[in-house]
Coordinates of C-alpha atoms and ligand atoms in Angstrom, one line a residue:
X1 CA 1.1 3.4 21.5
X2 CA -1.7 5.9 21.5
X3 CA -2.0 7.8 18.3
X4 CA -2.2 11.5 18.7
X5 CA -2.7 12.7 15.2
X6 CA -2.3 16.4 15.8
X7 CA 1.0 16.0 17.7
X8 CA 2.2 13.4 15.2
X9 CA 1.3 15.6 12.2
X10 CA 2.9 18.6 13.8
X11 CA 6.1 16.7 14.5
X12 CA 6.1 15.2 11.0
X13 CA 5.8 18.6 9.2
X14 CA 8.2 20.3 11.5
X15 CA 10.8 17.6 10.9
X16 CA 10.4 17.5 7.1
X17 CA 9.8 21.2 6.3
X18 CA 10.1 23.3 9.4
X19 CA 10.5 26.9 7.9
X20 CA 7.6 26.9 5.4
X21 CA 5.5 25.1 7.9
X22 CA 6.0 27.6 10.6
X23 CA 5.4 30.5 8.2
X24 CA 2.3 28.9 6.8
X25 CA 0.8 28.6 10.4
X26 CA 1.8 32.1 11.5
X27 CA 0.5 33.8 8.4
X28 CA -3.0 32.3 9.2
X29 CA -2.9 33.8 12.7
X30 CA -2.1 37.3 11.3
X31 CA -4.9 37.0 8.9
X32 CA -7.4 36.3 11.7
X33 CA -6.3 39.3 13.7
X34 CA -6.7 41.6 10.7
X35 CA -10.4 40.9 10.5
X36 CA -11.2 42.5 13.9
X37 CA -8.8 45.5 13.2
X38 CA -10.6 46.3 9.9
X39 CA -14.0 46.4 11.6
X40 CA -12.9 49.0 14.2
X41 CA -11.3 51.1 11.5
X42 CA -14.5 50.9 9.4
X43 CA -16.7 52.0 12.3
X44 CA -14.4 55.1 12.9
X45 CA -14.2 55.8 9.2
X46 CA -18.0 55.9 8.8
X47 CA -18.6 57.8 12.0
X48 CA -15.6 60.1 11.1
X49 CA -17.5 63.3 10.3
X50 CA -15.8 66.1 12.2
X51 CA -12.4 64.4 12.3
X52 CA -9.4 65.9 10.6
X53 CA -8.8 65.0 6.9
X54 CA -5.4 63.5 7.6
X55 CA -7.0 61.1 10.2
X56 CA -9.6 60.1 7.7
X57 CA -6.9 59.4 5.1
X58 CA -5.0 57.2 7.6
X59 CA -8.2 55.5 8.6
X60 CA -9.0 54.8 4.9
X61 CA -5.5 53.5 4.2
X62 CA -5.6 51.4 7.4
X63 CA -8.9 49.9 6.4
X64 CA -7.9 49.2 2.9
X65 CA -4.7 47.4 4.1
X66 CA -6.4 45.4 6.8
X67 CA -9.6 44.5 4.9
X68 CA -8.2 43.9 1.4
X69 CA -4.5 44.2 0.6
X70 CA -2.9 42.3 3.5
X71 CA -5.5 39.4 3.6
X72 CA -5.0 38.8 -0.1
X73 CA -1.2 39.0 0.0
X74 CA -1.2 36.7 3.0
X75 CA -3.4 34.3 1.1
X76 CA -0.8 34.1 -1.7
X77 CA 2.0 33.6 0.8
X78 CA 0.0 30.8 2.5
X79 CA -0.4 29.0 -0.9
X80 CA 3.3 29.3 -1.6
X81 CA 4.3 27.9 1.9
X82 CA 1.7 25.2 1.5
X83 CA 3.2 24.1 -1.8
X84 CA 6.7 24.0 -0.3
X85 CA 5.4 21.9 2.7
X86 CA 3.6 19.5 0.5
X87 CA 6.5 18.9 -1.8
X88 CA 9.1 18.4 0.9
X89 CA 6.9 16.2 3.1
X90 CA 5.5 14.0 0.2
X91 CA 8.8 12.3 -0.4
X92 CA 9.3 11.8 3.4
X93 CA 5.9 10.2 3.8
X94 CA 6.2 7.9 0.8
X95 CA 9.6 6.8 2.0
X96 CA 8.1 6.0 5.4
X97 CA 5.2 4.1 3.9
X98 CA 7.5 2.1 1.6
X99 CA 9.8 1.2 4.5
X100 CA 6.9 0.0 6.5
X101 CA 5.3 -2.1 3.8
X102 CA 8.6 -3.7 3.1
X103 CA 8.8 -4.9 6.7
X104 CA 5.2 -6.0 7.3
X105 CA 4.8 -9.7 7.8
X106 CA 3.8 -11.5 4.5
X107 CA 0.8 -13.2 6.2
X108 CA -0.6 -9.8 7.1
X109 CA -0.5 -8.8 3.4
X110 CA -2.6 -11.8 2.5
X111 CA -5.5 -10.5 4.7
X112 CA -8.1 -8.8 2.5
X113 CA -9.1 -6.3 5.3
X114 CA -5.5 -5.4 5.7
X115 CA -5.3 -4.9 1.9
X116 CA -8.1 -2.4 2.1
X117 CA -6.1 -0.4 4.7
X118 CA -2.9 -0.7 2.6
X119 CA -4.7 0.6 -0.5
X120 CA -6.3 3.5 1.5
X121 CA -3.0 4.4 3.1
X122 CA -0.8 4.2 0.0
X123 CA -3.3 6.3 -1.9
X124 CA -3.2 8.9 0.8
X125 CA -0.3 11.2 0.3
X126 CA 1.0 14.0 2.4
X127 CA -1.8 16.2 1.1
X128 CA -4.1 14.3 3.5
X129 CA -1.9 15.3 6.4
X130 CA -1.6 18.9 5.2
X131 CA -5.3 19.1 4.6
X132 CA -5.9 17.8 8.1
X133 CA -3.4 20.4 9.5
X134 CA -5.0 23.2 7.5
X135 CA -8.5 22.2 8.6
X136 CA -7.4 22.2 12.2
X137 CA -5.7 25.6 11.6
X138 CA -8.8 26.9 9.9
X139 CA -11.0 25.8 12.8
X140 CA -8.8 27.6 15.2
X141 CA -8.6 30.7 13.0
X142 CA -12.4 30.7 12.4
X143 CA -13.0 30.6 16.2
X144 CA -10.4 33.4 16.6
X145 CA -12.1 35.5 13.9
X146 CA -15.6 34.8 15.3
X147 CA -14.5 35.6 18.9
X148 CA -12.6 38.8 18.0
X149 CA -15.3 40.0 15.6
X150 CA -18.0 38.9 18.0
X151 CA -16.2 40.9 20.7
X152 CA -16.3 44.0 18.5
X153 CA -20.0 43.3 17.8
X154 CA -20.8 42.8 21.5
X155 CA -19.5 46.3 22.1
X156 CA -22.4 47.7 19.9
X157 CA -25.1 45.0 20.4
X158 CA -24.3 42.4 23.1
X159 CA -27.2 40.0 22.7
X160 CA -26.8 39.5 18.9
X161 CA -23.6 37.4 18.9
X162 CA -25.2 35.1 21.6
X163 CA -28.2 34.4 19.4
X164 CA -26.1 33.8 16.3
X165 CA -23.8 31.4 18.1
X166 CA -26.7 29.4 19.6
X167 CA -28.3 29.1 16.2
X168 CA -25.3 27.4 14.7
X169 CA -25.1 24.6 17.3
X170 CA -27.5 22.2 15.6
X171 CA -25.5 22.3 12.3
X172 CA -22.2 21.9 14.2
X173 CA -23.5 18.7 15.8
X174 CA -24.8 17.3 12.5
X175 CA -21.5 17.9 10.8
X176 CA -19.6 16.1 13.5
X177 CA -22.0 13.2 13.3
X178 CA -21.8 13.0 9.5
X179 CA -18.0 13.1 9.5
X180 CA -17.9 9.8 11.4
X181 CA -20.5 8.3 9.1
X182 CA -18.5 9.5 6.1
X183 CA -15.3 7.8 7.3
X184 CA -17.2 4.5 7.9
X185 CA -18.6 4.7 4.4
X186 CA -15.2 5.5 3.0
X187 CA -13.8 2.2 4.4
X188 CA -16.8 0.2 3.4
X189 CA -16.5 1.6 -0.2
X190 CA -12.8 0.9 -0.3
X191 CA -13.4 -2.8 -1.2
X192 CA -15.8 -1.9 -4.0
X193 CA -13.3 0.7 -5.3
X194 CA -10.5 -1.9 -5.2
X195 CA -12.6 -4.3 -7.2
X196 CA -13.5 -1.6 -9.8
X197 CA -9.8 -0.6 -10.0
X198 CA -8.9 -4.3 -10.6
X199 CA -11.3 -4.6 -13.5
X200 CA -10.0 -1.3 -14.9
X201 CA -6.4 -2.7 -14.7
X202 CA -7.4 -6.0 -16.4
X203 CA -8.9 -4.0 -19.2
X204 CA -5.9 -1.8 -19.7
X205 CA -3.1 -4.4 -19.0
X206 CA -1.3 -5.7 -22.1
X207 CA -1.0 -9.3 -20.7
X208 CA -4.6 -9.7 -19.6
X209 CA -6.0 -7.9 -22.7
X210 CA -4.5 -10.5 -25.0
X211 CA -6.4 -13.2 -23.3
X212 CA -9.6 -11.2 -22.8
X213 CA -9.7 -10.2 -26.4
X214 CA -9.3 -13.7 -27.8
X215 CA -11.9 -15.1 -25.4
X216 CA -14.2 -12.0 -26.0
X217 CA -14.6 -11.5 -22.2
X218 CA -13.9 -7.7 -22.5
X219 CA -17.6 -6.8 -22.7
X220 CA -18.4 -8.9 -19.7
X221 CA -15.7 -7.3 -17.7
X222 CA -16.7 -3.8 -18.8
X223 CA -20.1 -4.6 -17.4
X224 CA -18.6 -5.7 -14.2
X225 CA -16.5 -2.6 -13.9
X226 CA -19.5 -0.4 -14.7
X227 CA -21.6 -2.2 -12.0
X228 CA -18.9 -1.7 -9.4
X229 CA -18.4 1.9 -10.3
X230 CA -22.2 2.5 -10.4
X231 CA -22.7 0.9 -7.0
X232 CA -19.9 3.1 -5.6
X233 CA -21.3 6.3 -7.1
X234 CA -24.9 5.6 -6.2
X235 CA -24.0 5.0 -2.5
X236 CA -21.7 8.1 -2.5
X237 CA -24.4 10.3 -4.1
X238 CA -27.2 9.0 -1.8
X239 CA -25.0 9.8 1.2
X240 CA -24.2 13.2 -0.1
X241 CA -27.8 14.0 -0.7
X242 CA -28.8 13.1 2.8
X243 CA -25.9 15.0 4.3
X244 CA -26.7 18.2 2.3
X245 CA -30.3 18.1 3.3
X246 CA -29.5 17.9 7.0
X247 CA -26.8 20.6 6.6
X248 CA -29.3 22.8 4.6
X249 CA -31.9 22.6 7.4
X250 CA -29.2 23.6 10.0
X251 CA -28.0 26.4 7.9
X252 CA -31.5 27.8 7.5
X253 CA -31.7 28.2 11.2
X254 CA -28.5 30.2 11.2
X255 CA -29.7 32.4 8.4
X256 CA -33.0 33.1 10.2
X257 CA -31.0 34.2 13.3
X258 CA -28.9 36.6 11.2
X259 CA -32.0 38.0 9.5
X260 CA -33.7 38.7 12.8
X261 CA -30.5 40.3 14.2
X262 CA -30.4 42.6 11.2
X263 CA -34.0 43.6 11.7
X264 CA -33.4 44.7 15.2
X265 CA -30.1 46.5 14.4
X266 CA -31.8 48.6 11.7
X267 CA -34.6 49.3 14.1
X268 CA -32.2 50.6 16.8
X269 CA -30.4 52.9 14.3
X270 CA -33.8 54.3 13.2
X271 CA -34.7 54.8 16.9
X272 CA -31.4 56.7 17.3
X273 CA -30.1 54.2 19.9
X274 CA -26.9 53.6 17.9
X275 CA -24.7 55.2 15.2
X276 CA -24.7 54.5 11.4
X277 CA -21.0 53.6 11.8
X278 CA -21.7 51.0 14.4
X279 CA -24.5 49.6 12.1
X280 CA -22.2 49.5 9.1
X281 CA -19.5 47.8 11.1
X282 CA -22.0 45.4 12.6
X283 CA -23.2 44.4 9.1
X284 CA -19.6 43.7 8.1
X285 CA -19.1 41.9 11.4
X286 CA -22.1 39.7 10.7
X287 CA -20.8 39.0 7.2
X288 CA -17.4 38.0 8.6
X289 CA -19.1 35.8 11.2
X290 CA -21.3 34.2 8.6
X291 CA -18.2 33.4 6.5
X292 CA -16.2 32.2 9.4
X293 CA -19.1 30.1 10.8
X294 CA -19.4 28.5 7.3
X295 CA -15.7 27.8 7.4
X296 CA -15.8 26.6 11.0
X297 CA -18.7 24.2 10.3
X298 CA -17.2 22.8 7.1
X299 CA -13.7 22.4 8.7
X300 CA -15.0 20.8 11.9
X301 CA -16.5 18.1 9.8
X302 CA -13.4 17.8 7.6
X303 CA -11.1 17.6 10.7
X304 CA -13.1 14.6 11.9
X305 CA -13.0 12.9 8.6
X306 CA -9.4 13.8 7.8
X307 CA -8.3 12.8 11.3
X308 CA -9.7 9.3 10.8
X309 CA -7.7 9.0 7.5
X310 CA -4.6 10.4 9.2
X311 CA -5.1 7.9 12.1
X312 CA -5.2 5.0 9.6
X313 CA -1.9 6.2 8.1
X314 CA -0.3 6.7 11.5
X315 CA -1.7 3.3 12.6
X316 CA -0.1 1.7 9.5
X317 CA 3.3 3.4 10.2
X318 CA 3.2 2.4 13.9
X319 CA 2.1 -1.2 13.1
X320 CA 4.4 -3.5 15.0
X321 CA 3.3 -6.6 13.2
X322 CA 6.5 -6.6 11.1
X323 CA 9.0 -9.3 10.4
X324 CA 11.2 -9.6 13.4
X325 CA 10.5 -6.3 15.2
X326 CA 12.8 -6.9 18.1
X327 CA 16.3 -7.6 16.7
X328 CA 18.1 -7.7 20.1
X329 CA 17.4 -11.4 21.0
X330 CA 18.0 -12.9 17.6
X331 CA 20.7 -15.4 17.0
X332 CA 22.9 -15.5 13.9
X333 CA 22.8 -19.0 12.7
X334 CA 25.9 -20.1 10.8
X335 CA 25.8 -22.0 7.5
X336 CA 25.7 -24.8 6.6
X337 CA 22.2 -25.6 7.9
X338 CA 20.5 -28.6 9.2
X339 CA 16.8 -27.8 9.1
X340 CA 13.9 -29.6 10.9
X341 CA 10.2 -29.1 10.5
X342 CA 8.6 -30.3 13.7
X343 CA 4.8 -30.8 13.5
X344 CA 4.4 -27.8 11.3
X345 CA 0.9 -26.6 10.4
X346 CA -0.1 -23.5 8.5
X347 CA -3.4 -21.7 7.7
X348 CA -3.6 -18.6 5.5
X349 CA -5.3 -15.6 7.2
X350 CA -8.6 -15.7 5.2
X351 CA -8.8 -19.4 5.0
X352 CA -10.7 -22.0 7.1
X353 CA -8.6 -25.0 6.1
X354 CA -4.9 -25.8 6.7
X355 CA -2.5 -25.5 3.7
X356 CA 0.0 -27.6 5.7
X357 CA -0.8 -30.0 8.5
X358 CA 1.5 -31.5 11.1
X359 CA 4.5 -31.8 8.7
X360 CA 7.7 -33.3 10.2
X361 CA 10.9 -33.9 8.3
X362 CA 14.6 -33.0 8.4
X363 CA 16.9 -31.6 5.7
X364 CA 20.5 -32.3 6.5
X365 CA 23.3 -30.3 5.0
X366 CA 24.4 -31.6 1.6
X367 CA 21.2 -33.4 1.0
X368 CA 19.1 -33.0 -2.2
X369 CA 15.4 -33.1 -1.5
X370 CA 12.5 -33.1 -4.0
X371 CA 9.1 -32.0 -3.0
X372 CA 6.3 -33.4 -5.1
X373 CA 2.5 -33.4 -4.9
X374 CA -0.6 -32.5 -6.8
X375 CA -1.7 -28.9 -7.3
X376 CA -2.6 -27.2 -4.0
X377 CA -0.9 -29.9 -1.9
X378 CA 1.1 -27.3 -0.1
X379 CA 4.6 -27.3 -1.8
X380 CA 4.9 -23.5 -2.2
X381 CA 3.5 -22.9 1.2
X382 CA 6.2 -25.1 2.7
X383 CA 8.8 -23.1 0.9
X384 CA 7.4 -19.8 2.3
X385 CA 7.7 -21.2 5.7
X386 CA 11.2 -22.5 5.1
X387 CA 12.3 -19.0 3.9
X388 CA 10.7 -17.4 7.0
X389 CA 8.2 -15.4 4.8
X390 CA 5.4 -16.9 6.9
X391 CA 5.4 -18.3 10.4
X392 CA 3.9 -21.7 11.2
X393 CA 0.4 -21.6 12.8
X394 CA 1.5 -24.6 14.9
X395 CA 4.7 -26.5 15.3
X396 CA 8.2 -25.2 14.8
X397 CA 11.0 -25.0 12.2
X398 CA 14.5 -25.4 13.6
X399 CA 17.7 -24.3 11.9
X400 CA 20.7 -25.9 13.4
X401 CA 18.6 -26.6 16.5
X402 CA 17.4 -23.0 16.9
X403 CA 13.8 -22.1 16.2
X404 CA 13.6 -20.0 13.0
X405 CA 11.6 -17.4 14.9
X406 CA 14.7 -16.8 17.1
X407 CA 17.2 -16.6 14.2
X408 CA 18.1 -13.4 12.4
X409 CA 16.3 -13.9 9.1
X410 CA 18.6 -11.4 7.4
X411 CA 21.6 -13.6 8.3
X412 CA 19.8 -16.8 7.5
X413 CA 18.7 -15.5 4.1
X414 CA 22.3 -14.5 3.2
X415 CA 22.9 -18.2 2.7
X416 CA 19.7 -19.1 0.9
X417 CA 18.9 -18.6 -2.7
X418 CA 15.5 -19.2 -4.3
X419 CA 13.9 -19.3 -7.7
X420 CA 10.2 -18.7 -7.2
X421 CA 7.4 -20.3 -9.2
X422 CA 5.9 -16.8 -9.6
X423 CA 9.2 -15.1 -10.1
X424 CA 9.4 -11.3 -10.6
X425 CA 10.0 -9.7 -14.0
X426 CA 11.8 -6.5 -13.2
X427 CA 11.4 -3.9 -15.9
X428 CA 15.0 -2.9 -15.5
X429 CA 18.2 -3.8 -17.3
X430 CA 19.3 -7.4 -17.8
X431 CA 22.2 -6.6 -15.5
X432 CA 19.9 -5.6 -12.7
X433 CA 17.5 -8.5 -13.3
X434 CA 20.3 -10.9 -12.6
X435 CA 22.2 -8.6 -10.1
X436 CA 19.2 -8.3 -7.8
X437 CA 20.0 -11.9 -6.8
X438 CA 23.2 -10.7 -5.0
X439 CA 23.8 -6.9 -5.0
X440 CA 27.6 -7.1 -4.3
X441 CA 28.0 -9.1 -7.5
X442 CA 25.9 -6.7 -9.6
X443 CA 28.9 -4.7 -10.9
X444 CA 31.0 -7.9 -11.4
X445 CA 30.5 -8.7 -15.1
X446 CA 32.2 -12.2 -15.0
X447 CA 29.9 -13.3 -12.2
X448 CA 26.8 -12.1 -14.0
X449 CA 28.0 -14.0 -17.2
X450 CA 28.7 -17.1 -15.2
X451 CA 25.2 -17.1 -13.7
X452 CA 23.6 -16.5 -17.1
X453 CA 25.7 -19.3 -18.6
X454 CA 24.5 -21.7 -15.9
X455 CA 20.8 -20.8 -16.3
X456 CA 21.0 -20.9 -20.1
X457 CA 20.2 -17.2 -20.4
X458 CA 23.7 -16.2 -21.8
X459 CA 22.7 -17.2 -25.4
X460 CA 19.7 -14.9 -25.8
X461 CA 21.4 -12.1 -23.8
X462 CA 24.2 -12.1 -26.4
X463 CA 21.6 -11.5 -29.1
X464 CA 20.0 -8.5 -27.3
X465 CA 20.9 -5.2 -28.9
X466 CA 22.5 -3.8 -25.7
X467 CA 23.4 -7.1 -24.0
X468 CA 23.5 -6.8 -20.3
X469 CA 22.5 -3.1 -20.5
X470 CA 19.3 -3.9 -22.3
X471 CA 16.2 -2.4 -20.8
X472 CA 13.6 -5.1 -20.3
X473 CA 9.8 -4.6 -20.6
X474 CA 8.2 -3.4 -23.8
X475 CA 6.3 -0.7 -21.9
X476 CA 9.6 1.3 -21.6
X477 CA 11.5 3.4 -24.1
X478 CA 13.8 1.0 -26.0
X479 CA 12.6 -1.8 -23.8
X480 CA 12.6 -5.4 -25.1
X481 CA 10.2 -8.0 -23.9
X482 CA 11.3 -11.5 -23.3
X483 CA 9.5 -14.8 -23.9
X484 CA 8.2 -16.6 -20.8
X485 CA 11.1 -19.1 -21.0
X486 CA 13.7 -16.3 -21.3
X487 CA 12.2 -14.5 -18.3
X488 CA 12.4 -17.8 -16.4
X489 CA 16.1 -18.3 -17.4
X490 CA 16.8 -14.7 -16.2
X491 CA 15.2 -15.5 -12.9
X492 CA 17.2 -18.7 -12.6
X493 CA 20.4 -16.7 -13.3
X494 CA 19.4 -14.3 -10.5
X495 CA 19.1 -17.3 -8.1
X496 CA 22.4 -18.8 -9.3
X497 CA 24.3 -15.5 -8.7
X498 CA 23.8 -15.7 -5.0
X499 CA 26.6 -17.7 -3.2
X500 CA 24.3 -19.7 -1.0
X501 CA 24.5 -23.0 0.8
X502 CA 20.7 -23.7 0.6
X503 CA 19.3 -23.8 -3.0
X504 CA 15.5 -23.7 -3.3
X505 CA 13.9 -24.1 -6.7
X506 CA 10.1 -23.9 -7.0
X507 CA 9.0 -25.2 -10.4
X508 CA 12.1 -23.9 -12.2
X509 CA 11.3 -25.3 -15.6
X510 CA 7.6 -24.6 -16.1
X511 CA 8.2 -22.3 -19.1
X512 CA 11.2 -24.0 -20.6
X513 CA 11.6 -26.1 -23.8
X514 CA 12.6 -29.7 -23.3
X515 CA 16.3 -29.1 -24.2
X516 CA 16.5 -26.1 -21.8
X517 CA 14.8 -28.1 -19.1
X518 CA 17.3 -31.0 -19.3
X519 CA 20.1 -28.4 -19.2
X520 CA 18.6 -26.7 -16.1
X521 CA 18.4 -29.9 -14.2
X522 CA 22.0 -30.8 -15.2
X523 CA 23.2 -27.4 -14.0
X524 CA 21.2 -27.6 -10.9
X525 CA 22.6 -31.0 -10.1
X526 CA 26.1 -29.6 -10.5
X527 CA 25.5 -26.5 -8.5
X528 CA 23.9 -28.4 -5.7
X529 CA 27.1 -30.4 -5.2
X530 CA 28.2 -29.9 -1.6
X531 CA 25.1 -27.8 -0.9
X532 CA 21.6 -28.4 0.4
X533 CA 19.0 -28.3 -2.4
X534 CA 15.2 -28.4 -2.3
X535 CA 13.5 -28.8 -5.6
X536 CA 9.8 -28.5 -6.3
X537 CA 8.7 -29.9 -9.5
X538 CA 5.8 -31.5 -11.3
X539 CA 8.2 -33.2 -13.7
X540 CA 8.6 -36.3 -11.7
X541 CA 11.6 -37.4 -13.8
X542 CA 13.6 -34.6 -12.0
X543 CA 12.8 -36.2 -8.6
X544 CA 15.1 -39.0 -9.5
X545 CA 17.9 -36.5 -8.9
X546 CA 17.0 -36.3 -5.3
X547 CA 18.4 -38.2 -2.4
X548 CA 15.0 -38.2 -0.8
X549 CA 11.6 -37.3 -2.1
X550 CA 8.9 -35.8 0.1
X551 CA 5.3 -36.4 -1.1
X552 CA 2.6 -33.9 0.0
X553 CA -1.1 -34.6 -0.3
X554 CA -3.7 -32.0 0.8
X555 CA -1.2 -30.4 3.1
X556 CA 0.0 -33.6 4.7
X557 CA 3.4 -35.3 4.3
X558 CA 2.3 -38.7 3.1
X559 CA 5.5 -40.4 1.9
X560 CA 9.2 -40.0 2.2
X561 CA 11.8 -42.0 0.3
X562 CA 13.9 -42.3 -2.8
X563 CA 12.5 -42.8 -6.3
X564 CA 12.9 -46.6 -6.5
X565 CA 11.7 -47.1 -2.9
X566 CA 8.6 -45.0 -3.4
X567 CA 7.8 -46.8 -6.7
X568 CA 7.9 -50.1 -4.9
X569 CA 5.5 -48.7 -2.2
X570 CA 2.9 -48.2 -4.9
X571 CA 1.5 -45.2 -3.0
X572 CA 0.8 -41.5 -4.0
X573 CA 4.2 -41.0 -5.6
X574 CA 3.9 -44.2 -7.7
X575 CA 0.5 -43.1 -8.8
X576 CA 1.6 -39.6 -9.8
X577 CA 4.7 -41.0 -11.6
X578 CA 3.0 -43.7 -13.5
X579 CA 0.2 -41.4 -14.7
X580 CA 2.8 -39.0 -16.0
X581 CA 4.8 -41.9 -17.5
X582 CA 1.7 -43.1 -19.3
X583 CA 2.1 -40.4 -22.0
X584 CA 5.5 -41.6 -23.0
X585 CA 4.6 -45.3 -22.8
X586 CA 1.7 -44.6 -25.2
X587 CA 4.2 -42.9 -27.5
X588 CA 6.5 -45.9 -27.3
X589 CA 3.6 -48.4 -27.9
X590 CA 2.7 -46.3 -31.0
X591 CA 6.2 -46.8 -32.4
X592 CA 8.1 -44.1 -30.6
X593 CA 11.6 -44.5 -29.2
X594 CA 12.0 -48.0 -27.7
X595 CA 14.0 -47.2 -24.6
X596 CA 12.7 -48.4 -21.2
X597 CA 14.6 -45.7 -19.3
X598 CA 13.3 -42.9 -21.4
X599 CA 10.6 -41.8 -19.0
X600 CA 13.0 -41.1 -16.1
X601 CA 15.7 -39.7 -18.4
X602 CA 13.7 -37.4 -20.6
X603 CA 13.8 -34.6 -18.0
X604 CA 17.4 -35.1 -16.9
Ligands
ATP701 N1 -2.4 -16.6 -0.4 C1 -3.2 -17.5 -0.1 N2 -4.3 -17.3 0.6 C2 -5.1 -18.3 0.9 N3 -4.9 -19.6 0.6 C3 -3.8 -19.9 -0.2 C4 -2.9 -18.9 -0.6 N4 -1.9 -19.4 -1.3 C5 -2.2 -20.8 -1.3 N5 -3.4 -21.0 -0.7 C6 -4.0 -22.3 -0.5 O1 -3.1 -23.2 0.2 C7 -3.1 -24.5 -0.4 C8 -1.7 -24.9 -0.8 O2 -1.2 -24.0 -1.8 P1 0.2 -24.1 -2.4 O3 0.4 -22.9 -3.3 O4 1.2 -24.3 -1.3 O5 0.1 -25.4 -3.3 P2 1.2 -26.0 -4.3 O6 1.4 -27.5 -3.9 O7 2.4 -25.2 -4.4 O8 0.4 -25.9 -5.6 P3 0.9 -25.9 -7.1 O9 1.4 -27.2 -7.5 O10 -0.4 -25.6 -7.9 O11 1.9 -24.8 -7.2 C9 -4.1 -24.4 -1.6 O12 -5.3 -25.0 -1.1 C10 -4.3 -23.0 -1.8 O13 -5.6 -22.7 -2.2

């Protein structure tokens, strides 16, 4: 769809704050008309010798109102209307932006160029729109003022307005050109700014500060931040200097034209070719034209610049690259699911290599699968694809024989629960932290307690001062921070709350103590009964729980089988398993517990 910013912005403001928006626009028009009226009144007032005193009084009052009182009062009204428009539209725009970013495809968000756009757009609030609108309005009003005042001036001295208008053209052209350059620089600078902001966040964030302080990296990062900021400011300043020198030269031409015009006008008055009233009026007219020209030139450049920002925002809002844009053809797949990966490959947007390559396997309903492999072998990526968060670059995922792309993801996900490796820590109450797993269960206390019991979170929740209503996150008033393991148990409870038929656990025990870990796997085993479960874990002892183990290596599925079978094959799995078992064997050889099943059992 073609983006027409002016129409879009007009419709947007009209929908979100029609009355103040209309009043704001009309007030500006009235203000422009008053400038011409005041000039005519001034001329008659100055040339008014011989007129009756009551006419002079009315002329004075009229002039005072049109030149001073009304323009100032209208200015105050415009500010009030503007404030009302900004306030009402801000919420609307933020809501639209949040709605859109919640639907954009995850892969898109991985793209660094797209991140620049997102950061520019989310920073832009509705004041960008209102600035754009006001700049457009100011351009129109300046033109109206110049034309109306110019028309009055032409009636005294016809050639002067033409000279003045011609003299302004070079500066106008330069401003338009620089507005485009400014926008390009703004986008180029956005990556530098994002980096500087990142360093600033690291240096003020509680979590990162802890580590930075102990490893004394703060100074180094301060340096980095300074360098980024410095580079940003230097480029900005250099650009500004260049721009101002060009504009200055253009403006000099305009001022020269005004000075020459004044010279001739004074000469004509002295020669008796025109009246003093006309001269006075002309001086005021030139003054108004100068002011309006300045405003026109400035706002023409601003319109160009703001329009590009507004277009970026509209482009973001009209982006159709969202998760399942067309809902009409989608099928509702019914649980339970049989899932098949058929020659699935996947590459991240900024990456040259495949994170997954030609992966084929099936998960039948009721099966328990373990996914193992070294760091970076593609386990989490496979889970992203399984959940429909990313789409395969090649190959296809079938759910009950239907390509996942054709299934309604909302319906599919109703039956899926997942505990992510990089789970979220919501700075909300415990109740919400668990309840976000399944909103309908959020108000049902017994269900929350059951999930907390299953994940092992119940014990520490009972010790929190406000139990399930405890605010989490130390940055909040009365907020309590949890340990890494406690956060993980809360995330597990969130996953357990959801009544799903497909359970996905990505490294669920990374932060847990050995006893809690054993308990999680025991619970997981029980919960997975009659369901389909996919477990990603580096604790290979836990893989013995699975009916089948999938082994990934550098994005490829290299082995499939059960624990005993894969050990016999002496392949990748056996290598990983024995190297992990080595630790415990050494322990036994040094006089530890003499139990030959201990390695497999210790995690169960
Ligand atoms: N957002 C991303 N953008 C680009 N490449 C990525 C991204 N996330 C992961 N990768 C790359 O994809 C490959 C697979 O990563 P993945 O996270 O799936 O591995 P993993 O097996 O889950 O690793 P781990 O055991 O460390 O959790 C890695 O080479 C990684 O560098």
